[in-house]
Short mmCIF file of C-alpha atoms in Angstrom, two decimals:
data_model
loop_
_atom_site.label_atom_id
_atom_site.label_comp_id
_atom_site.label_asym_id
_atom_site.label_seq_id
_atom_site.Cartn_x
_atom_site.Cartn_y
_atom_site.Cartn_z
CA ASP A 1 -52.20 2.53 -2.17
CA MET A 2 -49.64 4.60 -0.23
CA ILE A 3 -48.14 1.48 1.26
CA ARG A 4 -47.84 -0.05 -2.18
CA LEU A 5 -46.14 3.10 -3.50
CA ARG A 6 -43.70 3.16 -0.63
CA GLY A 7 -42.94 -0.49 -1.20
CA ASN A 8 -42.10 0.23 -4.87
CA GLN A 9 -39.90 3.15 -3.90
CA LYS A 10 -37.97 0.98 -1.51
CA SER A 11 -37.45 -1.68 -4.12
CA LYS A 12 -36.18 0.92 -6.61
CA ILE A 13 -33.77 2.30 -4.04
CA ASN A 14 -32.56 -1.16 -3.13
CA ALA A 15 -32.20 -2.11 -6.82
CA ASN A 16 -29.80 0.80 -7.37
CA ARG A 17 -27.78 0.21 -4.22
CA VAL A 18 -24.57 -1.76 -4.60
CA VAL A 19 -24.13 -4.23 -1.80
CA ILE A 20 -20.57 -5.24 -0.98
CA ASN A 21 -20.17 -8.52 0.79
CA PRO A 22 -17.51 -7.97 3.48
CA GLU A 23 -16.38 -11.59 3.12
CA GLU A 24 -15.50 -10.99 -0.55
CA SER A 25 -13.48 -7.80 -0.05
CA PRO A 26 -9.90 -8.46 1.01
CA LYS A 27 -8.82 -7.14 4.39
CA LYS A 28 -6.11 -4.54 4.24
CA ASN A 29 -3.46 -4.26 6.88
CA ARG A 30 -1.66 -1.05 7.83
CA LEU A 31 1.16 -1.73 5.38
CA ASP A 32 -1.30 -2.06 2.47
CA VAL A 33 -2.95 1.23 3.38
CA LEU A 34 0.39 3.04 3.64
CA ILE A 35 1.57 1.67 0.29
CA GLU A 36 -1.68 2.67 -1.40
CA ARG A 37 -1.33 6.15 0.04
CA TYR A 38 2.30 6.32 -1.15
CA LEU A 39 1.30 5.23 -4.67
CA SER A 40 -1.57 7.73 -4.68
CA LEU A 41 0.91 10.47 -3.85
CA VAL A 42 3.33 9.26 -6.54
CA LEU A 43 0.54 9.26 -9.12
CA ARG A 44 -0.37 12.81 -8.09
CA PHE A 45 3.28 14.01 -7.98
CA PRO A 46 5.29 11.61 -10.20
CA GLN A 47 8.29 13.97 -10.23
CA LEU A 48 8.98 12.86 -6.64
CA LEU A 49 10.38 9.59 -7.99
CA LEU A 50 13.21 11.40 -9.78
CA ALA A 51 13.90 14.03 -7.15
CA PRO A 52 17.43 14.17 -5.69
CA GLY A 53 17.61 11.95 -2.64
CA ASN A 54 14.75 9.89 -4.07
CA LEU A 55 13.29 7.30 -1.70
CA SER A 56 12.46 4.32 -3.90
CA LEU A 57 10.63 1.53 -2.18
CA ASP A 58 12.41 -1.73 -1.63
CA PRO A 59 10.45 -4.35 -3.62
CA ARG A 60 10.16 -6.44 -0.44
CA TYR A 61 7.97 -3.71 1.10
CA LEU A 62 5.28 -4.04 -1.55
CA SER A 63 2.68 -6.25 0.06
CA THR A 64 0.71 -7.48 -2.95
CA PRO A 65 1.60 -8.43 -6.52
CA ALA A 66 -0.89 -5.85 -7.88
CA LEU A 67 0.73 -2.98 -5.97
CA SER A 68 4.20 -4.22 -6.87
CA ALA A 69 3.31 -4.35 -10.57
CA LEU A 70 1.82 -0.87 -10.41
CA TYR A 71 4.88 0.58 -8.67
CA GLU A 72 7.26 -0.96 -11.22
CA ALA A 73 5.06 0.28 -14.10
CA ILE A 74 5.04 3.81 -12.66
CA LYS A 75 8.83 3.79 -12.27
CA SER A 76 9.42 2.49 -15.79
CA ARG A 77 6.95 4.86 -17.52
CA TYR A 78 7.94 8.06 -15.83
CA THR A 79 9.99 10.26 -18.14
CA THR A 80 12.34 13.13 -17.43
CA GLY A 81 9.76 15.56 -18.84
CA ASP A 82 7.70 15.34 -15.62
CA VAL A 83 5.05 13.37 -17.50
CA LEU A 84 3.74 10.00 -16.42
CA SER A 85 2.02 8.00 -19.13
CA LEU A 86 -1.05 6.47 -17.53
CA ASP A 87 -2.13 4.38 -20.51
CA GLY A 88 -2.02 0.69 -19.75
CA LEU A 89 -1.06 0.95 -16.07
CA PRO A 90 -2.18 -2.04 -13.97
CA GLU A 91 -5.69 -2.07 -12.49
CA PRO A 92 -5.46 -0.21 -9.19
CA ALA A 93 -3.98 2.87 -10.93
CA ASN A 94 -7.30 4.62 -11.67
CA LEU A 95 -8.62 4.09 -8.16
CA LEU A 96 -5.36 5.28 -6.60
CA MET A 97 -5.29 8.33 -8.88
CA MET A 98 -8.76 9.31 -7.66
CA GLN A 99 -7.66 8.69 -4.07
CA GLY A 100 -4.59 10.88 -4.66
CA ASP A 101 -6.76 13.65 -6.08
CA LEU A 102 -8.95 13.54 -2.97
CA LEU A 103 -6.18 13.24 -0.40
CA PHE A 104 -3.52 15.47 -1.87
CA SER A 105 -5.35 18.11 -3.92
CA GLY A 106 -4.24 20.99 -1.69
CA LEU A 107 -0.59 19.97 -1.36
CA THR A 108 2.24 22.00 -2.79
CA GLU A 109 5.20 20.16 -4.25
CA LYS A 110 7.26 20.94 -1.14
CA SER A 111 4.63 19.56 1.26
CA ALA A 112 4.15 16.57 -1.06
CA LYS A 113 7.87 15.83 -0.77
CA ASN A 114 7.58 15.92 3.03
CA GLU A 115 4.56 13.59 2.91
CA PHE A 116 6.49 11.33 0.54
CA THR A 117 9.36 11.08 3.05
CA VAL A 118 7.02 10.43 5.98
CA LEU A 119 5.14 7.70 4.09
CA TYR A 120 8.39 6.06 3.00
CA THR A 121 9.60 5.97 6.62
CA GLN A 122 6.27 4.60 7.88
CA ILE A 123 6.23 1.88 5.20
CA ARG A 124 9.77 0.83 6.04
CA GLU A 125 9.07 0.74 9.79
CA GLU A 126 5.82 -1.19 9.34
CA TRP A 127 7.48 -3.73 7.05
CA LEU A 128 10.33 -4.20 9.55
CA HIS A 129 7.82 -4.62 12.38
CA ASN A 130 5.87 -7.25 10.41
CA ARG A 131 9.02 -9.06 9.29
CA ARG A 132 10.40 -9.22 12.83
CA ALA A 133 7.09 -10.62 14.09
CA LEU A 134 7.23 -13.36 11.44
CA LEU A 135 10.84 -14.13 12.27
CA GLN A 136 10.00 -14.31 15.95
CA GLN A 137 7.24 -16.84 15.28
CA ALA A 138 9.52 -18.89 13.04
CA MET A 139 12.29 -18.85 15.68
CA ALA A 140 9.86 -20.05 18.33
CA GLN A 141 8.72 -22.89 16.07
CA SER A 142 12.26 -23.94 15.19
CA GLU A 143 13.22 -23.82 18.87
CA GLN A 144 10.29 -26.07 19.76
CA SER A 145 11.17 -28.51 16.99
CA GLY A 146 14.86 -28.45 17.94
CA ASP A 147 16.04 -27.29 14.50
CA ILE A 148 19.22 -25.47 15.53
CA ALA A 149 20.40 -24.75 11.96
CA LYS A 150 17.10 -23.09 11.09
CA MET A 151 17.18 -21.14 14.34
CA GLN A 152 20.69 -19.86 13.54
CA GLN A 153 19.62 -18.83 10.02
CA LEU A 154 16.61 -16.93 11.39
CA MET A 155 18.74 -15.19 14.01
CA GLU A 156 21.17 -14.03 11.31
CA GLU A 157 18.29 -12.61 9.27
CA TRP A 158 17.01 -10.84 12.41
CA GLN A 159 20.41 -9.25 12.91
CA LYS A 160 20.55 -8.10 9.27
CA LEU A 161 17.22 -6.33 9.71
CA GLY A 162 18.75 -4.21 12.47
CA LYS A 163 21.36 -2.75 10.15
#
């Protein structure tokens, strides 16, 4: 009887447990994590977007269409009254708001601005690092194939990244 009861308890516990298949969940790289953290901070402190010396993200830095759409929606909905309308924001907004509440609940506006600047710098550096790695691979491929015009174009883009 005890074994049967324990068996039922286990099945009830397992029935309530949500199993996430790791193959179904997308892998996030460092850039994705940084952007999510940045957006969480912006949702927690939306006034940072309009602060003097504002550090708006370059659209190229946004790694996924969902994050890009959310960022553009946040920028367009934010008003000068320090109020961000959250109605109808794209899907990851609620999750990122909760993440922002957890991560940044103890931050003052001044320390949030510092975090905002640090995250912006890290996102920019990570994007540049990733872009240079892709350019390097493409240059190696064009060199192997003997495509001099493509190699020249890639080298010019590499030089522009350094500016």
